[in-house]
Amino acid sequence: MPFYSKTNALFRSAKPLPHAMSPREVFLHNLRIGSLGRAGQLDAARQLFDRMATRDTVSWNAILTAHWQNSDLEGSKRLFDSMPQRNTVSWNSIIAGCLENGRPDEALDYFAKMPLRNVASWNAIVSGLVKLDRFEEAERLFEAMPVRNVISYTAMVDGLARKGEVDRARDLFDRMPKKNAVSWAAMISGCVENGRYEEARYLFDRIPEKNLAAITAMITGYCKEGNVEKARGIFNGIRHKDLICWNAMMAGYVHNGHGEEALKLHIQMQKTGMKPDHATLIAVVTACSALGLLQQGKRTHAFAIKTKLLLNVSLCNALITMYSKCGCIGDSQFLFQNIQNRDLVSWNTIIAACSQHGDYDNVLSLFNEMEEKGMIPNEITFLSILSACRHATKVEESLNWFNLMMSKHRIHPRAEHYACLVDMLCRAGHLEKACKYIREMPYEAETSAWGAVLAACQMNSHVKLGELVAKKLILLDSRTSGAYVMLSNIYAADGMWREVVKVRGLMKQNGAKKQPGYSWIQIADKVHLFSVGDASHPDIDKILSELERIVFHMKMFSHYANLSL
DNA sequence: TTAGGGTTAG
């Protein structure tokens, strides 16, 4: 393009810049500073700014913005203080910078001090507060706005939907004086985020002009509903695909357990010449976690270092999970230690990883460390801690954590917390206590909680309780085989063969089938898949003899372990 | 200079 080739020639020049720059030259430099800032090249932007002999307010605004866009808010603030002249754009930029870097109070401070506000100033503060979950303040400012435009309304529609108030969002959307493509996309996305897929479809069919944002929201909607085929159909119909819709489709595959499809799509995307961003790599890494593809996960990690995408915390978090799921907990810990700007998810991720590896002591010290650093744990943190207690059979501790979560942190336990606790109590043989918690929980006990009790009944040969629980489970879900199988095992262990036959018959009658279990392992870029009773692997004899050897050693080990008790 | 689609933890 002629414009860029011309400007590139100007910027490549090693010659010192003239003492007085023409307005056109200043204009081109300002543009360049802006694009360098957006491309993550703060140093280059700064060099260019420093070399400019003539600067106008736009130049100052451009470099100020470049600093906060590259996480240097303090640098932006210093520039703001030293600017020879400020206009409304300068104020708007520093406010946006504070909001983007998660400092809403500072943004509000600047907003209060600014001499002249335009509609963009109001919109920036309203939408920024919405994004940082300070909805009430955003709403108050929205009400106080002297003038509102389509952007103000769209920001509020988004805010209401984020808060889960879809009806109010829809009401505001319907009452908007003017709608554009962005407003429609925001409303559809709001429906999708809150699981209102029918409404999303209804709106999507009524958009005056379909745009890629709305189409992408629909792709995500179908994926969340579990209908990846339909999503793929829409995706295939997009003529000019952008990075975000590729990312949405890949993430959709990953969340529905089709990691391989996601990776295939990633290869297709690469072939089109589209450059991946952090969200692309998150999808790839999450697919690797699910499939146990350590080598590909490592390659993606290396690529992220090379392209500086590893600066993204979410990607680091995804990699921590990948290493942990692939058995490399040491790599997870190393990565975690080296994250500069850890967020709550990072802490939850590493705690979950240690929990899954049975390292209760590390979970404990990580929790203490996170509290010391002022990080507030949430319900997921406690779920991981309870899960760690379960793995280590720490009965007393888990009850303490459960109480602490409610009393100190004011977190209401969810069904999953109860399920975890119940499962542990059952495994430890405290059946009565487990049933007490199930009765106490304010939810209809989920299959997982009752399933835990039934498994414990099987282990401890509790026929009466087992019968009761199995009946409940079959009532909740008659087509899953677990309850039938466990109940028939309980009967069998007690020699109640007539009952065994009855249960098996009932299972057949209700059409309950067992989902075959699979496991797989990656060796030198090849994935080997196994299912129960599967003898199709070319090296099956070697595999079986190795298994026998391992089982023999395990038995020996447990024999000696028992002797030492 | 302001609004929208994808992004990690159980």
mmCIF file with all atom_site columns, C-alpha atoms in Angstrom, chain A residues 11 29 32-52 62-72 75 78-79 308 311:
data_model
loop_
_atom_site.group_PDB
_atom_site.id
_atom_site.type_symbol
_atom_site.label_atom_id
_atom_site.label_alt_id
_atom_site.label_comp_id
_atom_site.label_asym_id
_atom_site.label_entity_id
_atom_site.label_seq_id
_atom_site.pdbx_PDB_ins_code
_atom_site.Cartn_x
_atom_site.Cartn_y
_atom_site.Cartn_z
_atom_site.occupancy
_atom_site.B_iso_or_equiv
_atom_site.pdbx_formal_charge
_atom_site.auth_seq_id
_atom_site.auth_comp_id
_atom_site.auth_asym_id
_atom_site.auth_atom_id
_atom_site.pdbx_PDB_model_num
ATOM 1  C CA . PHE A 1 11  ? 10.661 5.819   9.786  1.00 0.00 ? 11  PHE A CA 1
ATOM 2  C CA . HIS A 1 29  ? 4.563  10.067  13.323 1.00 0.00 ? 29  HIS A CA 1
ATOM 3  C CA . ARG A 1 32  ? 2.978  5.357   13.737 1.00 0.00 ? 32  ARG A CA 1
ATOM 4  C CA . ILE A 1 33  ? 3.335  5.759   17.513 1.00 0.00 ? 33  ILE A CA 1
ATOM 5  C CA . GLY A 1 34  ? -0.280 4.630   17.869 1.00 0.00 ? 34  GLY A CA 1
ATOM 6  C CA . SER A 1 35  ? 0.165  1.527   15.759 1.00 0.00 ? 35  SER A CA 1
ATOM 7  C CA . LEU A 1 36  ? 3.472  0.573   17.447 1.00 0.00 ? 36  LEU A CA 1
ATOM 8  C CA . GLY A 1 37  ? 1.766  0.908   20.834 1.00 0.00 ? 37  GLY A CA 1
ATOM 9  C CA . ARG A 1 38  ? -1.099 -1.333  19.765 1.00 0.00 ? 38  ARG A CA 1
ATOM 10 C CA . ALA A 1 39  ? 1.372  -3.879  18.363 1.00 0.00 ? 39  ALA A CA 1
ATOM 11 C CA . GLY A 1 40  ? 3.075  -4.181  21.760 1.00 0.00 ? 40  GLY A CA 1
ATOM 12 C CA . GLN A 1 41  ? 6.208  -2.308  20.674 1.00 0.00 ? 41  GLN A CA 1
ATOM 13 C CA . LEU A 1 42  ? 6.360  0.300   23.385 1.00 0.00 ? 42  LEU A CA 1
ATOM 14 C CA . ASP A 1 43  ? 10.126 0.803   23.152 1.00 0.00 ? 43  ASP A CA 1
ATOM 15 C CA . ALA A 1 44  ? 9.967  1.561   19.434 1.00 0.00 ? 44  ALA A CA 1
ATOM 16 C CA . ALA A 1 45  ? 7.038  3.923   20.000 1.00 0.00 ? 45  ALA A CA 1
ATOM 17 C CA . ARG A 1 46  ? 8.924  5.693   22.768 1.00 0.00 ? 46  ARG A CA 1
ATOM 18 C CA . GLN A 1 47  ? 12.056 6.051   20.620 1.00 0.00 ? 47  GLN A CA 1
ATOM 19 C CA . LEU A 1 48  ? 10.060 7.609   17.834 1.00 0.00 ? 48  LEU A CA 1
ATOM 20 C CA . PHE A 1 49  ? 8.347  10.009  20.237 1.00 0.00 ? 49  PHE A CA 1
ATOM 21 C CA . ASP A 1 50  ? 11.657 11.005  21.811 1.00 0.00 ? 50  ASP A CA 1
ATOM 22 C CA . ARG A 1 51  ? 13.175 11.744  18.405 1.00 0.00 ? 51  ARG A CA 1
ATOM 23 C CA . MET A 1 52  ? 10.346 14.046  17.354 1.00 0.00 ? 52  MET A CA 1
ATOM 24 C CA . ALA A 1 62  ? -0.521 8.705   21.451 1.00 0.00 ? 62  ALA A CA 1
ATOM 25 C CA . ILE A 1 63  ? 2.530  7.920   23.611 1.00 0.00 ? 63  ILE A CA 1
ATOM 26 C CA . LEU A 1 64  ? 0.468  8.192   26.796 1.00 0.00 ? 64  LEU A CA 1
ATOM 27 C CA . THR A 1 65  ? -1.923 5.573   25.403 1.00 0.00 ? 65  THR A CA 1
ATOM 28 C CA . ALA A 1 66  ? 0.942  3.376   24.174 1.00 0.00 ? 66  ALA A CA 1
ATOM 29 C CA . HIS A 1 67  ? 2.291  3.182   27.746 1.00 0.00 ? 67  HIS A CA 1
ATOM 30 C CA . TRP A 1 68  ? -0.880 1.916   29.415 1.00 0.00 ? 68  TRP A CA 1
ATOM 31 C CA . GLN A 1 69  ? -1.671 -0.376  26.501 1.00 0.00 ? 69  GLN A CA 1
ATOM 32 C CA . ASN A 1 70  ? 1.610  -2.088  27.361 1.00 0.00 ? 70  ASN A CA 1
ATOM 33 C CA . SER A 1 71  ? 0.839  -2.374  31.076 1.00 0.00 ? 71  SER A CA 1
ATOM 34 C CA . ASP A 1 72  ? 2.885  0.691   32.034 1.00 0.00 ? 72  ASP A CA 1
ATOM 35 C CA . GLY A 1 75  ? 4.560  5.703   32.791 1.00 0.00 ? 75  GLY A CA 1
ATOM 36 C CA . ARG A 1 78  ? 4.038  10.517  34.568 1.00 0.00 ? 78  ARG A CA 1
ATOM 37 C CA . LEU A 1 79  ? 3.502  11.599  30.957 1.00 0.00 ? 79  LEU A CA 1
ATOM 38 C CA . LYS A 1 308 ? 5.648  -12.878 23.726 1.00 0.00 ? 308 LYS A CA 1
ATOM 39 C CA . LEU A 1 311 ? 2.749  -12.435 28.913 1.00 0.00 ? 311 LEU A CA 1
#
